[in-house]
Amino acid sequence: MKKQIKREVLYSLLTFLIYGSSLLLFVFWVENGYTKSYNNLQEYGLAYFVASILLMVFIHDTYFYWTHRLIHHSKFFKHIHKVHHSFTSPTPWAAFAFHPWEALISLGFIPIILFVIPHHQWALVVFITFLTLYNVLIHLGFSIPKLQKMKLFNTPDAHDYHHLKSKKNYGLYFTFWDRLMGTYQGA
């Protein structure tokens, strides 16, 4: 287990290096007015602030489901996603333990948010914090009974099943796409 955690940490650090480097481009876009970012909370109001975070979560869950299924295709899996699945019993350190190509693919939803959704910078911070915490949550490696009862949400059990079997439970936050597409398997 110690060797696995070391690999998870190393791949996660590589992912964060890629994320951090991309942040420079994202900040350039924002600072030069290329995005839908706004600074005055009153411009759209508090209700929109909250709605924009929920919209980011929905867009990200949709993006994640479909790109995750794509990188499970036999033509891509061994080159892109196999690294993440080498951790068959993942720990929280595996949440971002990606091959560099997968790290880049996972960033693809950020330009969608930046260029399409009017967003306050703090809405983006709240969303990214939620994304990070939820990704760690589903990689805990142990069951959370109260969460298990909420069938709408992806759980550590369902995601562990995904790491073991790899053909079910592609979602990140919700089970909506998995249920709709017939790829859901309760854990």
mmCIF file of C-alpha atoms in Angstrom:
data_model
loop_
_atom_site.group_PDB
_atom_site.id
_atom_site.type_symbol
_atom_site.label_atom_id
_atom_site.label_comp_id
_atom_site.label_asym_id
_atom_site.label_seq_id
_atom_site.Cartn_x
_atom_site.Cartn_y
_atom_site.Cartn_z
ATOM 1 C CA MET A 1 0.000 0.000 0.000
ATOM 2 C CA LYS A 2 2.882 2.361 0.770
ATOM 3 C CA LYS A 3 4.277 1.906 -2.755
ATOM 4 C CA GLN A 4 0.827 2.548 -4.268
ATOM 5 C CA ILE A 5 0.349 5.761 -2.256
ATOM 6 C CA LYS A 6 3.779 6.968 -3.354
ATOM 7 C CA ARG A 7 2.775 6.446 -7.031
ATOM 8 C CA GLU A 8 -0.593 8.137 -6.425
ATOM 9 C CA VAL A 9 1.134 11.154 -4.883
ATOM 10 C CA LEU A 10 3.701 11.399 -7.697
ATOM 11 C CA TYR A 11 1.041 11.271 -10.425
ATOM 12 C CA SER A 12 -1.109 13.753 -8.499
ATOM 13 C CA LEU A 13 1.828 16.154 -8.225
ATOM 14 C CA LEU A 14 2.353 15.866 -11.987
ATOM 15 C CA THR A 15 -1.351 16.596 -12.534
ATOM 16 C CA PHE A 16 -1.170 19.646 -10.255
ATOM 17 C CA LEU A 17 1.904 20.870 -12.124
ATOM 18 C CA ILE A 18 -0.117 20.689 -15.367
ATOM 19 C CA TYR A 19 -3.110 22.360 -13.693
ATOM 20 C CA GLY A 20 -0.897 25.102 -12.251
ATOM 21 C CA SER A 21 0.737 25.773 -15.617
ATOM 22 C CA SER A 22 -2.687 26.004 -17.257
ATOM 23 C CA LEU A 23 -3.756 28.491 -14.630
ATOM 24 C CA LEU A 24 -1.413 31.021 -16.231
ATOM 25 C CA LEU A 25 -3.370 30.779 -19.496
ATOM 26 C CA PHE A 26 -6.724 30.979 -17.706
ATOM 27 C CA VAL A 27 -5.636 34.081 -15.756
ATOM 28 C CA PHE A 28 -4.405 35.666 -19.002
ATOM 29 C CA TRP A 29 -7.821 35.102 -20.579
ATOM 30 C CA VAL A 30 -9.625 36.564 -17.563
ATOM 31 C CA GLU A 31 -7.300 39.561 -17.143
ATOM 32 C CA ASN A 32 -7.602 40.452 -20.828
ATOM 33 C CA GLY A 33 -11.393 40.301 -20.888
ATOM 34 C CA TYR A 34 -11.755 37.219 -23.080
ATOM 35 C CA THR A 35 -14.025 35.408 -20.621
ATOM 36 C CA LYS A 36 -17.497 35.849 -19.111
ATOM 37 C CA SER A 37 -15.957 36.660 -15.723
ATOM 38 C CA TYR A 38 -17.393 39.544 -13.713
ATOM 39 C CA ASN A 39 -16.226 41.172 -10.481
ATOM 40 C CA ASN A 40 -19.308 42.948 -9.118
ATOM 41 C CA LEU A 41 -21.584 40.465 -7.367
ATOM 42 C CA GLN A 42 -24.500 42.876 -7.779
ATOM 43 C CA GLU A 43 -24.202 42.667 -11.563
ATOM 44 C CA TYR A 44 -26.010 39.290 -11.629
ATOM 45 C CA GLY A 45 -27.115 38.990 -7.998
ATOM 46 C CA LEU A 46 -26.706 36.365 -5.316
ATOM 47 C CA ALA A 47 -29.310 33.951 -6.739
ATOM 48 C CA TYR A 48 -27.404 33.813 -10.040
ATOM 49 C CA PHE A 49 -24.121 33.390 -8.135
ATOM 50 C CA VAL A 50 -25.498 30.199 -6.537
ATOM 51 C CA ALA A 51 -27.166 29.074 -9.797
ATOM 52 C CA SER A 52 -23.891 29.528 -11.685
ATOM 53 C CA ILE A 53 -22.123 27.178 -9.266
ATOM 54 C CA LEU A 54 -24.862 24.570 -9.727
ATOM 55 C CA LEU A 55 -24.606 25.017 -13.498
ATOM 56 C CA MET A 56 -20.830 24.505 -13.324
ATOM 57 C CA VAL A 57 -21.377 21.283 -11.378
ATOM 58 C CA PHE A 58 -23.904 20.005 -13.935
ATOM 59 C CA ILE A 59 -21.707 20.950 -16.917
ATOM 60 C CA HIS A 60 -18.670 19.384 -15.298
ATOM 61 C CA ASP A 61 -20.536 16.182 -14.433
ATOM 62 C CA THR A 62 -21.722 15.916 -18.055
ATOM 63 C CA TYR A 63 -18.251 16.669 -19.433
ATOM 64 C CA PHE A 64 -16.661 14.227 -17.002
ATOM 65 C CA TYR A 65 -19.060 11.381 -17.768
ATOM 66 C CA TRP A 66 -18.583 11.582 -21.537
ATOM 67 C CA THR A 67 -14.823 12.151 -21.544
ATOM 68 C CA HIS A 68 -14.435 9.415 -18.928
ATOM 69 C CA ARG A 69 -16.340 6.972 -21.117
ATOM 70 C CA LEU A 70 -14.252 8.052 -24.101
ATOM 71 C CA ILE A 71 -10.931 7.389 -22.362
ATOM 72 C CA HIS A 72 -12.244 3.961 -21.394
ATOM 73 C CA HIS A 73 -12.452 3.079 -25.086
ATOM 74 C CA SER A 74 -9.842 0.455 -25.944
ATOM 75 C CA LYS A 75 -8.033 2.834 -28.312
ATOM 76 C CA PHE A 76 -7.434 5.362 -25.514
ATOM 77 C CA PHE A 77 -7.490 3.449 -22.240
ATOM 78 C CA LYS A 78 -3.971 2.014 -22.318
ATOM 79 C CA HIS A 79 -2.459 5.350 -23.393
ATOM 80 C CA ILE A 80 -4.436 7.722 -21.180
ATOM 81 C CA HIS A 81 -6.546 6.248 -18.379
ATOM 82 C CA LYS A 82 -4.678 3.069 -17.431
ATOM 83 C CA VAL A 83 -2.510 4.998 -14.970
ATOM 84 C CA HIS A 84 -5.531 6.017 -12.910
ATOM 85 C CA HIS A 85 -6.950 2.487 -13.020
ATOM 86 C CA SER A 86 -3.667 0.952 -11.903
ATOM 87 C CA PHE A 87 -4.931 1.902 -8.443
ATOM 88 C CA THR A 88 -7.594 -0.812 -8.084
ATOM 89 C CA SER A 89 -8.141 0.014 -4.434
ATOM 90 C CA PRO A 90 -7.673 3.784 -4.596
ATOM 91 C CA THR A 91 -6.942 6.087 -1.711
ATOM 92 C CA PRO A 92 -7.726 9.822 -1.612
ATOM 93 C CA TRP A 93 -4.277 10.378 -3.114
ATOM 94 C CA ALA A 94 -5.537 8.745 -6.346
ATOM 95 C CA ALA A 95 -8.209 11.422 -6.865
ATOM 96 C CA PHE A 96 -5.903 13.328 -9.218
ATOM 97 C CA ALA A 97 -3.387 10.610 -10.071
ATOM 98 C CA PHE A 98 -3.628 10.973 -13.860
ATOM 99 C CA HIS A 99 -1.483 10.408 -16.904
ATOM 100 C CA PRO A 100 -0.529 13.872 -18.287
ATOM 101 C CA TRP A 101 -2.931 13.460 -21.228
ATOM 102 C CA GLU A 102 -5.779 12.732 -18.846
ATOM 103 C CA ALA A 103 -4.865 15.782 -16.770
ATOM 104 C CA LEU A 104 -5.149 17.927 -19.902
ATOM 105 C CA ILE A 105 -8.460 16.321 -20.892
ATOM 106 C CA SER A 106 -9.825 16.904 -17.398
ATOM 107 C CA LEU A 107 -9.055 20.620 -17.770
ATOM 108 C CA GLY A 108 -11.164 20.887 -20.911
ATOM 109 C CA PHE A 109 -14.301 21.932 -19.070
ATOM 110 C CA ILE A 110 -12.615 25.062 -17.625
ATOM 111 C CA PRO A 111 -12.640 26.978 -20.950
ATOM 112 C CA ILE A 112 -16.312 26.027 -21.335
ATOM 113 C CA ILE A 113 -17.041 27.673 -18.012
ATOM 114 C CA LEU A 114 -14.780 30.658 -18.654
ATOM 115 C CA PHE A 115 -16.124 31.431 -22.124
ATOM 116 C CA VAL A 116 -19.773 30.384 -21.864
ATOM 117 C CA ILE A 117 -21.054 30.978 -18.322
ATOM 118 C CA PRO A 118 -21.042 34.442 -16.768
ATOM 119 C CA HIS A 119 -19.278 33.753 -13.480
ATOM 120 C CA HIS A 120 -17.960 35.604 -10.478
ATOM 121 C CA GLN A 121 -14.405 34.637 -9.523
ATOM 122 C CA TRP A 122 -15.607 33.394 -6.129
ATOM 123 C CA ALA A 123 -18.206 31.145 -7.779
ATOM 124 C CA LEU A 124 -15.333 29.524 -9.652
ATOM 125 C CA VAL A 125 -13.352 29.147 -6.408
ATOM 126 C CA VAL A 126 -16.350 27.541 -4.662
ATOM 127 C CA PHE A 127 -16.904 25.193 -7.607
ATOM 128 C CA ILE A 128 -13.243 24.107 -7.849
ATOM 129 C CA THR A 129 -13.131 23.547 -4.083
ATOM 130 C CA PHE A 130 -16.274 21.402 -4.331
ATOM 131 C CA LEU A 131 -14.821 19.506 -7.314
ATOM 132 C CA THR A 132 -11.623 18.755 -5.402
ATOM 133 C CA LEU A 133 -13.356 17.663 -2.204
ATOM 134 C CA TYR A 134 -15.899 15.472 -4.024
ATOM 135 C CA ASN A 135 -13.209 13.807 -6.103
ATOM 136 C CA VAL A 136 -11.286 13.015 -2.914
ATOM 137 C CA LEU A 137 -14.529 11.793 -1.290
ATOM 138 C CA ILE A 138 -15.253 9.207 -3.984
ATOM 139 C CA HIS A 139 -11.681 7.930 -3.722
ATOM 140 C CA LEU A 140 -11.834 7.408 0.063
ATOM 141 C CA GLY A 141 -11.854 3.645 -0.258
ATOM 142 C CA PHE A 142 -14.520 3.117 2.413
ATOM 143 C CA SER A 143 -18.288 3.352 2.574
ATOM 144 C CA ILE A 144 -20.286 6.326 3.855
ATOM 145 C CA PRO A 145 -23.691 4.850 4.789
ATOM 146 C CA LYS A 146 -25.629 8.146 4.721
ATOM 147 C CA LEU A 147 -24.285 8.977 1.263
ATOM 148 C CA GLN A 148 -24.963 5.419 0.113
ATOM 149 C CA LYS A 149 -28.699 5.973 0.694
ATOM 150 C CA MET A 150 -28.752 9.001 -1.631
ATOM 151 C CA LYS A 151 -29.089 7.249 -5.002
ATOM 152 C CA LEU A 152 -28.645 10.478 -6.976
ATOM 153 C CA PHE A 153 -25.000 10.876 -5.927
ATOM 154 C CA ASN A 154 -21.886 8.948 -6.830
ATOM 155 C CA THR A 155 -20.358 7.271 -3.784
ATOM 156 C CA PRO A 156 -17.002 5.838 -2.753
ATOM 157 C CA ASP A 157 -18.523 2.346 -3.069
ATOM 158 C CA ALA A 158 -19.723 2.956 -6.636
ATOM 159 C CA HIS A 159 -16.397 4.469 -7.618
ATOM 160 C CA ASP A 160 -14.434 1.608 -6.036
ATOM 161 C CA TYR A 161 -16.579 -0.729 -8.149
ATOM 162 C CA HIS A 162 -15.605 1.351 -11.182
ATOM 163 C CA HIS A 163 -11.909 0.952 -10.357
ATOM 164 C CA LEU A 164 -12.356 -2.812 -10.038
ATOM 165 C CA LYS A 165 -14.621 -3.490 -13.036
ATOM 166 C CA SER A 166 -14.025 -0.345 -15.122
ATOM 167 C CA LYS A 167 -17.126 -0.653 -17.362
ATOM 168 C CA LYS A 168 -19.697 0.903 -15.008
ATOM 169 C CA ASN A 169 -20.154 4.041 -12.888
ATOM 170 C CA TYR A 170 -18.400 6.654 -14.998
ATOM 171 C CA GLY A 171 -19.980 9.681 -13.300
ATOM 172 C CA LEU A 172 -18.251 12.027 -10.897
ATOM 173 C CA TYR A 173 -20.929 13.716 -8.764
ATOM 174 C CA PHE A 174 -24.189 12.134 -9.850
ATOM 175 C CA THR A 175 -25.511 8.835 -11.157
ATOM 176 C CA PHE A 176 -27.813 10.569 -13.667
ATOM 177 C CA TRP A 177 -25.776 9.886 -16.826
ATOM 178 C CA ASP A 178 -24.892 6.363 -15.720
ATOM 179 C CA ARG A 179 -28.545 5.546 -15.114
ATOM 180 C CA LEU A 180 -29.662 7.141 -18.384
ATOM 181 C CA MET A 181 -26.983 5.353 -20.427
ATOM 182 C CA GLY A 182 -27.259 1.981 -18.661
ATOM 183 C CA THR A 183 -23.792 2.139 -17.119
ATOM 184 C CA TYR A 184 -24.854 2.358 -13.479
ATOM 185 C CA GLN A 185 -24.077 -0.488 -11.111
ATOM 186 C CA GLY A 186 -25.011 -0.100 -7.451
ATOM 187 C CA ALA A 187 -22.250 -1.090 -5.113
#
